[in-house]
PDB file of C-alpha atoms in Angstrom:
ATOM      1  CA  MET A 293      58.665 -63.393   1.732  1.00 83.00           C
ATOM      2  CA  THR A 294      55.910 -65.151   1.314  1.00 96.00           C
ATOM      3  CA  ILE A 295      52.081 -64.755   1.769  1.00 98.00           C
ATOM      4  CA  ARG A 296      49.806 -67.721   2.447  1.00 98.00           C
ATOM      5  CA  ILE A 297      46.133 -67.842   2.456  1.00 98.00           C
ATOM      6  CA  GLY A 298      44.218 -70.782   3.734  1.00 98.00           C
ATOM      7  CA  THR A 299      41.659 -71.847   6.352  1.00 98.00           C
ATOM      8  CA  SER A 300      41.275 -73.607   9.382  1.00 97.00           C
ATOM      9  CA  GLY A 301      40.797 -76.917   8.613  1.00 97.00           C
ATOM     10  CA  TRP A 302      39.716 -78.642   5.449  1.00 97.00           C
ATOM     11  CA  SER A 303      37.124 -81.778   5.781  1.00 94.00           C
ATOM     12  CA  TYR A 304      33.258 -79.890   6.134  1.00 95.00           C
ATOM     13  CA  ASP A 305      30.235 -81.276   4.812  1.00 94.00           C
ATOM     14  CA  HIS A 306      28.941 -78.086   4.189  1.00 93.00           C
ATOM     15  CA  TRP A 307      31.973 -76.993   2.051  1.00 96.00           C
ATOM     16  CA  ILE A 308      30.235 -79.734  -0.450  1.00 96.00           C
ATOM     17  CA  GLY A 309      29.126 -77.520  -3.975  1.00 96.00           C
ATOM     18  CA  VAL A 310      31.825 -74.591  -2.849  1.00 97.00           C
ATOM     19  CA  LEU A 311      35.037 -76.299  -2.936  1.00 97.00           C
ATOM     20  CA  TYR A 312      33.801 -80.414  -3.449  1.00 97.00           C
ATOM     21  CA  GLU A 313      31.920 -81.641  -5.734  1.00 96.00           C
ATOM     22  CA  ARG A 314      29.167 -83.893  -5.200  1.00 96.00           C
ATOM     23  CA  GLY A 315      30.404 -87.691  -4.464  1.00 96.00           C
ATOM     24  CA  LEU A 316      34.153 -86.855  -4.156  1.00 97.00           C
ATOM     25  CA  PRO A 317      35.480 -88.787  -1.067  1.00 96.00           C
ATOM     26  CA  ALA A 318      36.452 -87.583   2.036  1.00 95.00           C
ATOM     27  CA  ALA A 319      39.359 -88.931   1.882  1.00 94.00           C
ATOM     28  CA  GLN A 320      40.358 -86.911  -1.422  1.00 96.00           C
ATOM     29  CA  ARG A 321      39.135 -83.323   0.303  1.00 97.00           C
ATOM     30  CA  LEU A 322      42.652 -82.564   1.040  1.00 97.00           C
ATOM     31  CA  ALA A 323      44.077 -83.252  -2.212  1.00 96.00           C
ATOM     32  CA  ARG A 324      41.436 -80.394  -3.921  1.00 97.00           C
ATOM     33  CA  TYR A 325      42.239 -78.624  -1.254  1.00 98.00           C
ATOM     34  CA  ALA A 326      45.580 -78.217  -2.168  1.00 98.00           C
ATOM     35  CA  ALA A 327      44.930 -77.961  -5.450  1.00 97.00           C
ATOM     36  CA  GLU A 328      43.631 -73.940  -4.610  1.00 97.00           C
ATOM     37  CA  PHE A 329      45.428 -73.029  -0.985  1.00 98.00           C
ATOM     38  CA  ASP A 330      48.913 -73.277  -0.560  1.00 97.00           C
ATOM     39  CA  THR A 331      48.632 -74.092   3.280  1.00 98.00           C
ATOM     40  CA  VAL A 332      45.977 -75.439   5.873  1.00 98.00           C
ATOM     41  CA  GLU A 333      45.752 -74.928   9.977  1.00 98.00           C
ATOM     42  CA  LEU A 334      44.973 -78.701  11.033  1.00 97.00           C
ATOM     43  CA  ASN A 335      42.732 -78.222  13.480  1.00 93.00           C
ATOM     44  CA  GLY A 336      41.560 -81.468  14.303  1.00 93.00           C
ATOM     45  CA  SER A 337      44.704 -82.093  16.668  1.00 95.00           C
ATOM     46  CA  PHE A 338      44.044 -80.057  18.946  1.00 95.00           C
ATOM     47  CA  TYR A 339      40.840 -82.058  20.222  1.00 94.00           C
ATOM     48  CA  ARG A 340      42.789 -85.553  19.354  1.00 93.00           C
ATOM     49  CA  TRP A 341      46.591 -85.552  18.581  1.00 94.00           C
ATOM     50  CA  SER A 342      47.358 -87.548  15.444  1.00 92.00           C
ATOM     51  CA  PRO A 343      49.555 -90.773  15.594  1.00 95.00           C
ATOM     52  CA  ASP A 344      52.940 -90.016  13.633  1.00 96.00           C
ATOM     53  CA  ALA A 345      51.850 -91.950  10.690  1.00 96.00           C
ATOM     54  CA  TRP A 346      48.823 -89.193   9.827  1.00 96.00           C
ATOM     55  CA  PHE A 347      51.658 -86.837   9.324  1.00 97.00           C
ATOM     56  CA  ALA A 348      53.574 -88.869   7.154  1.00 97.00           C
ATOM     57  CA  ARG A 349      50.309 -89.470   5.469  1.00 96.00           C
ATOM     58  CA  TRP A 350      49.642 -86.019   5.186  1.00 97.00           C
ATOM     59  CA  ARG A 351      52.961 -85.133   4.047  1.00 97.00           C
ATOM     60  CA  ASP A 352      52.781 -87.453   1.170  1.00 96.00           C
ATOM     61  CA  GLN A 353      49.664 -85.845   0.133  1.00 95.00           C
ATOM     62  CA  LEU A 354      50.627 -82.308  -0.002  1.00 97.00           C
ATOM     63  CA  PRO A 355      52.646 -81.111  -3.349  1.00 97.00           C
ATOM     64  CA  PRO A 356      56.048 -79.444  -2.904  1.00 97.00           C
ATOM     65  CA  GLY A 357      55.785 -75.971  -1.300  1.00 97.00           C
ATOM     66  CA  PHE A 358      52.224 -76.343   0.676  1.00 98.00           C
ATOM     67  CA  LEU A 359      52.662 -75.558   4.536  1.00 98.00           C
ATOM     68  CA  MET A 360      50.248 -77.307   6.959  1.00 98.00           C
ATOM     69  CA  ALA A 361      50.454 -75.561  10.504  1.00 98.00           C
ATOM     70  CA  VAL A 362      49.050 -77.769  13.367  1.00 98.00           C
ATOM     71  CA  LYS A 363      47.291 -76.795  16.261  1.00 98.00           C
ATOM     72  CA  ALA A 364      49.065 -77.657  19.711  1.00 97.00           C
ATOM     73  CA  PRO A 365      46.971 -80.084  21.614  1.00 97.00           C
ATOM     74  CA  ARG A 366      44.410 -79.018  24.572  1.00 97.00           C
ATOM     75  CA  GLY A 367      46.016 -81.698  26.791  1.00 96.00           C
ATOM     76  CA  LEU A 368      48.976 -79.028  26.716  1.00 97.00           C
ATOM     77  CA  THR A 369      47.621 -75.752  26.317  1.00 97.00           C
ATOM     78  CA  HIS A 370      43.840 -76.172  28.214  1.00 97.00           C
ATOM     79  CA  ALA A 371      44.797 -79.604  30.735  1.00 96.00           C
ATOM     80  CA  ARG A 372      48.175 -78.840  31.596  1.00 95.00           C
ATOM     81  CA  ARG A 373      48.056 -74.773  30.620  1.00 97.00           C
ATOM     82  CA  LEU A 374      51.771 -75.331  29.557  1.00 97.00           C
ATOM     83  CA  ARG A 375      52.904 -77.044  32.729  1.00 96.00           C
ATOM     84  CA  SER A 376      55.333 -79.347  32.582  1.00 95.00           C
ATOM     85  CA  PRO A 377      55.313 -79.861  28.498  1.00 97.00           C
ATOM     86  CA  GLU A 378      58.490 -82.103  27.830  1.00 95.00           C
ATOM     87  CA  ILE A 379      56.484 -85.026  26.993  1.00 90.00           C
ATOM     88  CA  TRP A 380      54.289 -82.993  24.594  1.00 95.00           C
ATOM     89  CA  ILE A 381      57.188 -81.160  22.794  1.00 95.00           C
ATOM     90  CA  GLU A 382      59.052 -85.032  21.704  1.00 94.00           C
ATOM     91  CA  ARG A 383      55.264 -85.667  20.452  1.00 94.00           C
ATOM     92  CA  LEU A 384      54.835 -82.822  18.722  1.00 96.00           C
ATOM     93  CA  HIS A 385      58.822 -83.100  17.130  1.00 95.00           C
ATOM     94  CA  ARG A 386      57.811 -86.554  15.884  1.00 96.00           C
ATOM     95  CA  GLY A 387      55.037 -84.911  14.231  1.00 96.00           C
ATOM     96  CA  TRP A 388      57.117 -82.021  12.654  1.00 95.00           C
ATOM     97  CA  GLY A 389      59.386 -84.687  11.472  1.00 96.00           C
ATOM     98  CA  GLU A 390      57.121 -86.741   9.492  1.00 97.00           C
ATOM     99  CA  LEU A 391      55.668 -83.789   7.877  1.00 97.00           C
ATOM    100  CA  GLY A 392      59.092 -82.443   6.854  1.00 97.00           C
ATOM    101  CA  ASP A 393      59.256 -80.024   4.527  1.00 97.00           C
ATOM    102  CA  ARG A 394      55.412 -79.556   4.473  1.00 98.00           C
ATOM    103  CA  ALA A 395      55.623 -78.399   7.863  1.00 98.00           C
ATOM    104  CA  GLY A 396      54.457 -74.548   9.075  1.00 98.00           C
ATOM    105  CA  PRO A 397      53.814 -73.294  12.254  1.00 98.00           C
ATOM    106  CA  LEU A 398      52.889 -74.334  15.535  1.00 98.00           C
ATOM    107  CA  LEU A 399      49.788 -72.485  16.630  1.00 98.00           C
ATOM    108  CA  VAL A 400      48.996 -72.506  20.594  1.00 98.00           C
ATOM    109  CA  GLN A 401      46.011 -71.071  21.781  1.00 98.00           C
ATOM    110  CA  LEU A 402      45.860 -70.588  25.308  1.00 98.00           C
ATOM    111  CA  PRO A 403      42.335 -71.069  27.279  1.00 97.00           C
ATOM    112  CA  PRO A 404      40.499 -68.211  27.956  1.00 96.00           C
ATOM    113  CA  THR A 405      40.187 -68.762  31.355  1.00 97.00           C
ATOM    114  CA  LEU A 406      44.213 -68.756  31.827  1.00 97.00           C
ATOM    115  CA  GLU A 407      45.184 -65.081  32.970  1.00 97.00           C
ATOM    116  CA  ALA A 408      48.814 -63.383  32.586  1.00 97.00           C
ATOM    117  CA  ASP A 409      49.777 -63.490  36.109  1.00 97.00           C
ATOM    118  CA  LEU A 410      53.446 -64.132  37.055  1.00 97.00           C
ATOM    119  CA  ASP A 411      52.855 -68.046  36.956  1.00 97.00           C
ATOM    120  CA  ALA A 412      51.123 -68.144  33.792  1.00 98.00           C
ATOM    121  CA  LEU A 413      53.883 -65.576  31.925  1.00 98.00           C
ATOM    122  CA  ASP A 414      56.640 -68.204  33.476  1.00 98.00           C
ATOM    123  CA  ARG A 415      54.866 -71.067  32.285  1.00 98.00           C
ATOM    124  CA  LEU A 416      55.034 -69.818  28.492  1.00 98.00           C
ATOM    125  CA  ASP A 417      58.603 -68.487  28.608  1.00 98.00           C
ATOM    126  CA  HIS A 418      59.684 -71.840  29.863  1.00 98.00           C
ATOM    127  CA  PHE A 419      57.429 -73.606  27.102  1.00 98.00           C
ATOM    128  CA  LEU A 420      58.698 -71.538  24.513  1.00 98.00           C
ATOM    129  CA  ALA A 421      62.876 -71.814  25.793  1.00 98.00           C
ATOM    130  CA  VAL A 422      62.432 -75.889  25.776  1.00 97.00           C
ATOM    131  CA  MET A 423      60.670 -75.729  22.157  1.00 97.00           C
ATOM    132  CA  PRO A 424      62.969 -77.415  19.106  1.00 96.00           C
ATOM    133  CA  ALA A 425      63.876 -74.269  17.599  1.00 92.00           C
ATOM    134  CA  ALA A 426      63.202 -75.721  14.002  1.00 93.00           C
ATOM    135  CA  ILE A 427      59.288 -75.260  14.730  1.00 97.00           C
ATOM    136  CA  PRO A 428      57.847 -71.913  14.862  1.00 98.00           C
ATOM    137  CA  VAL A 429      55.342 -71.204  17.163  1.00 98.00           C
ATOM    138  CA  ALA A 430      52.130 -68.803  16.942  1.00 98.00           C
ATOM    139  CA  VAL A 431      50.454 -67.968  19.843  1.00 98.00           C
ATOM    140  CA  GLU A 432      46.535 -66.929  20.523  1.00 98.00           C
ATOM    141  CA  PHE A 433      45.983 -65.284  23.759  1.00 98.00           C
ATOM    142  CA  ARG A 434      42.254 -65.585  24.540  1.00 96.00           C
ATOM    143  CA  HIS A 435      41.874 -63.813  28.057  1.00 96.00           C
ATOM    144  CA  PRO A 436      42.291 -59.979  27.761  1.00 95.00           C
ATOM    145  CA  SER A 437      45.072 -60.034  30.423  1.00 97.00           C
ATOM    146  CA  TRP A 438      47.803 -60.943  28.235  1.00 98.00           C
ATOM    147  CA  HIS A 439      47.572 -58.031  25.783  1.00 97.00           C
ATOM    148  CA  GLU A 440      50.475 -56.327  27.912  1.00 96.00           C
ATOM    149  CA  PRO A 441      53.996 -55.575  27.394  1.00 97.00           C
ATOM    150  CA  ALA A 442      55.418 -58.387  29.902  1.00 97.00           C
ATOM    151  CA  ALA A 443      53.491 -60.795  27.098  1.00 98.00           C
ATOM    152  CA  PHE A 444      54.944 -59.460  24.168  1.00 98.00           C
ATOM    153  CA  GLU A 445      58.617 -59.334  25.719  1.00 98.00           C
ATOM    154  CA  VAL A 446      58.215 -63.185  26.439  1.00 98.00           C
ATOM    155  CA  LEU A 447      56.944 -64.075  22.752  1.00 98.00           C
ATOM    156  CA  GLU A 448      59.709 -61.263  21.224  1.00 98.00           C
ATOM    157  CA  ARG A 449      62.505 -62.878  23.215  1.00 98.00           C
ATOM    158  CA  HIS A 450      61.675 -66.226  21.526  1.00 98.00           C
ATOM    159  CA  ALA A 451      60.850 -65.404  18.243  1.00 98.00           C
ATOM    160  CA  ALA A 452      57.646 -66.407  18.609  1.00 98.00           C
ATOM    161  CA  ALA A 453      54.631 -65.036  16.631  1.00 98.00           C
ATOM    162  CA  TYR A 454      51.771 -63.193  18.251  1.00 98.00           C
ATOM    163  CA  VAL A 455      48.063 -64.112  16.575  1.00 98.00           C
ATOM    164  CA  VAL A 456      46.379 -61.455  15.090  1.00 98.00           C
ATOM    165  CA  MET A 457      42.492 -62.159  15.768  1.00 97.00           C
ATOM    166  CA  SER A 458      39.500 -60.661  14.252  1.00 96.00           C
ATOM    167  CA  GLY A 459      36.087 -62.347  15.846  1.00 94.00           C
ATOM    168  CA  SER A 460      33.035 -61.786  18.367  1.00 92.00           C
ATOM    169  CA  GLY A 461      34.408 -60.395  21.504  1.00 90.00           C
ATOM    170  CA  LEU A 462      37.968 -60.642  20.585  1.00 94.00           C
ATOM    171  CA  PRO A 463      40.786 -58.206  20.729  1.00 95.00           C
ATOM    172  CA  CYS A 464      42.010 -57.435  17.067  1.00 96.00           C
ATOM    173  CA  VAL A 465      45.817 -56.092  17.936  1.00 97.00           C
ATOM    174  CA  LEU A 466      48.171 -55.737  15.094  1.00 98.00           C
ATOM    175  CA  ARG A 467      51.057 -56.448  16.811  1.00 97.00           C
ATOM    176  CA  THR A 468      54.200 -58.326  15.060  1.00 98.00           C
ATOM    177  CA  THR A 469      56.524 -60.087  17.654  1.00 98.00           C
ATOM    178  CA  ALA A 470      58.796 -62.418  15.062  1.00 98.00           C
ATOM    179  CA  SER A 471      59.626 -62.914  11.423  1.00 98.00           C
ATOM    180  CA  PHE A 472      56.587 -64.051  10.779  1.00 98.00           C
ATOM    181  CA  VAL A 473      52.491 -62.807  10.960  1.00 98.00           C
ATOM    182  CA  TYR A 474      50.310 -65.366  11.999  1.00 98.00           C
ATOM    183  CA  VAL A 475      46.320 -64.258  11.354  1.00 98.00           C
ATOM    184  CA  ARG A 476      43.319 -65.828  12.544  1.00 98.00           C
ATOM    185  CA  LEU A 477      40.060 -64.756  10.848  1.00 98.00           C
ATOM    186  CA  HIS A 478      36.963 -66.265  13.332  1.00 97.00           C
ATOM    187  CA  GLY A 479      34.616 -64.146  11.050  1.00 96.00           C
ATOM    188  CA  PRO A 480      32.785 -61.098  11.462  1.00 95.00           C
ATOM    189  CA  ASP A 481      29.373 -62.112  12.997  1.00 93.00           C
ATOM    190  CA  PRO A 482      29.772 -59.797  16.609  1.00 90.00           C
ATOM    191  CA  GLY A 483      27.436 -62.121  17.805  1.00 86.00           C
ATOM    192  CA  ALA A 484      29.101 -65.101  17.626  1.00 83.00           C
ATOM    193  CA  LEU A 485      32.626 -66.558  16.947  1.00 86.00           C
ATOM    194  CA  TYR A 486      32.898 -68.477  13.770  1.00 90.00           C
ATOM    195  CA  GLY A 487      30.063 -66.743  11.826  1.00 89.00           C
ATOM    196  CA  GLY A 488      29.695 -64.181   9.058  1.00 95.00           C
ATOM    197  CA  SER A 489      31.417 -63.439   5.680  1.00 97.00           C
ATOM    198  CA  TYR A 490      33.980 -60.295   5.358  1.00 97.00           C
ATOM    199  CA  SER A 491      32.869 -58.079   3.015  1.00 97.00           C
ATOM    200  CA  ASP A 492      35.048 -56.542   0.151  1.00 97.00           C
ATOM    201  CA  ASP A 493      35.823 -53.707   2.338  1.00 98.00           C
ATOM    202  CA  ASP A 494      36.709 -55.811   5.218  1.00 97.00           C
ATOM    203  CA  LEU A 495      38.992 -58.215   2.979  1.00 98.00           C
ATOM    204  CA  HIS A 496      40.531 -54.830   1.022  1.00 98.00           C
ATOM    205  CA  TRP A 497      41.453 -53.586   4.515  1.00 98.00           C
ATOM    206  CA  TRP A 498      43.150 -56.927   5.673  1.00 98.00           C
ATOM    207  CA  ALA A 499      44.618 -57.336   2.297  1.00 98.00           C
ATOM    208  CA  ASP A 500      46.657 -53.754   2.856  1.00 98.00           C
ATOM    209  CA  ARG A 501      47.724 -54.715   6.524  1.00 98.00           C
ATOM    210  CA  VAL A 502      49.116 -57.945   5.016  1.00 98.00           C
ATOM    211  CA  ARG A 503      51.114 -55.944   2.192  1.00 98.00           C
ATOM    212  CA  GLU A 504      52.597 -53.723   4.988  1.00 98.00           C
ATOM    213  CA  TRP A 505      53.771 -56.979   6.834  1.00 98.00           C
ATOM    214  CA  ASN A 506      55.341 -58.666   3.736  1.00 98.00           C
ATOM    215  CA  ALA A 507      57.004 -55.039   3.268  1.00 97.00           C
ATOM    216  CA  GLN A 508      58.567 -55.352   6.488  1.00 97.00           C
ATOM    217  CA  GLY A 509      60.184 -58.651   5.482  1.00 98.00           C
ATOM    218  CA  ARG A 510      58.111 -60.807   7.364  1.00 98.00           C
ATOM    219  CA  ASN A 511      56.627 -63.876   6.375  1.00 98.00           C
ATOM    220  CA  VAL A 512      52.348 -63.821   6.685  1.00 98.00           C
ATOM    221  CA  PHE A 513      50.083 -66.703   7.251  1.00 98.00           C
ATOM    222  CA  VAL A 514      46.369 -66.163   7.242  1.00 98.00           C
ATOM    223  CA  TYR A 515      43.799 -68.549   8.202  1.00 98.00           C
ATOM    224  CA  PHE A 516      39.490 -68.236   7.992  1.00 98.00           C
ATOM    225  CA  ASN A 517      38.045 -69.888  10.658  1.00 97.00           C
ATOM    226  CA  ASN A 518      34.428 -68.919   9.642  1.00 96.00           C
ATOM    227  CA  ASP A 519      34.144 -72.166   7.965  1.00 94.00           C
ATOM    228  CA  LEU A 520      30.055 -72.152   8.439  1.00 91.00           C
ATOM    229  CA  GLY A 521      28.173 -71.806   5.014  1.00 92.00           C
ATOM    230  CA  GLY A 522      31.368 -72.305   3.159  1.00 95.00           C
ATOM    231  CA  ASN A 523      32.600 -68.859   4.108  1.00 96.00           C
ATOM    232  CA  ALA A 524      35.891 -69.634   4.490  1.00 97.00           C
ATOM    233  CA  VAL A 525      36.823 -70.494   1.351  1.00 98.00           C
ATOM    234  CA  ARG A 526      34.962 -67.888  -0.259  1.00 98.00           C
ATOM    235  CA  ASN A 527      36.383 -65.176   1.981  1.00 98.00           C
ATOM    236  CA  ALA A 528      40.059 -66.998   1.315  1.00 98.00           C
ATOM    237  CA  ARG A 529      39.441 -66.929  -2.318  1.00 98.00           C
ATOM    238  CA  ASP A 530      38.497 -63.238  -2.198  1.00 98.00           C
ATOM    239  CA  LEU A 531      41.519 -62.208  -0.398  1.00 98.00           C
ATOM    240  CA  LYS A 532      44.167 -63.969  -2.750  1.00 98.00           C
ATOM    241  CA  ASN A 533      42.291 -62.011  -5.476  1.00 97.00           C
ATOM    242  CA  ALA A 534      42.640 -58.742  -3.236  1.00 97.00           C
ATOM    243  CA  LEU A 535      45.970 -59.488  -3.054  1.00 97.00           C
ATOM    244  CA  GLY A 536      46.879 -60.566  -6.774  1.00 96.00           C
ATOM    245  CA  LEU A 537      47.454 -64.101  -5.726  1.00 95.00           C
ATOM    246  CA  THR A 538      47.232 -66.894  -8.393  1.00 74.00           C
ATOM    247  CA  ALA A 539      44.032 -69.327  -7.182  1.00 51.00           C
ATOM    248  CA  SER A 540      42.666 -72.148  -8.844  1.00 45.00           C
ATOM    249  CA  ALA A 541      39.116 -72.023 -10.468  1.00 38.00           C
ATOM    250  CA  PRO A 542      36.674 -73.486  -7.931  1.00 37.00           C
ATOM    251  CA  GLY A 543      35.560 -76.765  -7.900  1.00 35.00           C
TER     252      GLY A 543
END
């Protein structure tokens, strides 16, 4: 069973001096990132789904053993709200094919305005049922009504992971519903998402949770989304150290 620690996104100018040396071309940032971490969450795909050729290019840039998780497009999750997902699923499948053995889970973040009524539960059930079995899915609930047994039962039936969250106004529910665990750490700042840096005590607490899940025979993916000021990079490094995982020297 594997443990992978990374960040949500990788190409941020405010990471210069934290992960990237000054003068490093933006096109070389992914390779520099992959020299230190073994997974990343592609979140630009949420705003604009990338052409197939881009996925192939990323595959060629990434070393063996590296996995790229991909965030589902908002056209599927926020515009359609998972209705008639087949056209999007065909595009997702092509992207996964281009990523090949560098493809990690698909992150499906539901909109905070989508409540877990019977219709929404049926849409989630249908979406997961028609997804190709080769694409592991992790679902992030943003409306509190989803944190009920019926929603977890849908995830478990389709072997989809519940996304464990940490962040301002978000419930931290340590629920597992699949053979892997997907964790998104949005930052400890109680006043704003994506802000703040996790303390050593926080990170050791998360390290204990990761060990527990891994001891259950589950693969664990952890992504830090508190990118401001380079906090995600520092926290990812520190969590790797707390877990005894090998880390490269910072750039």
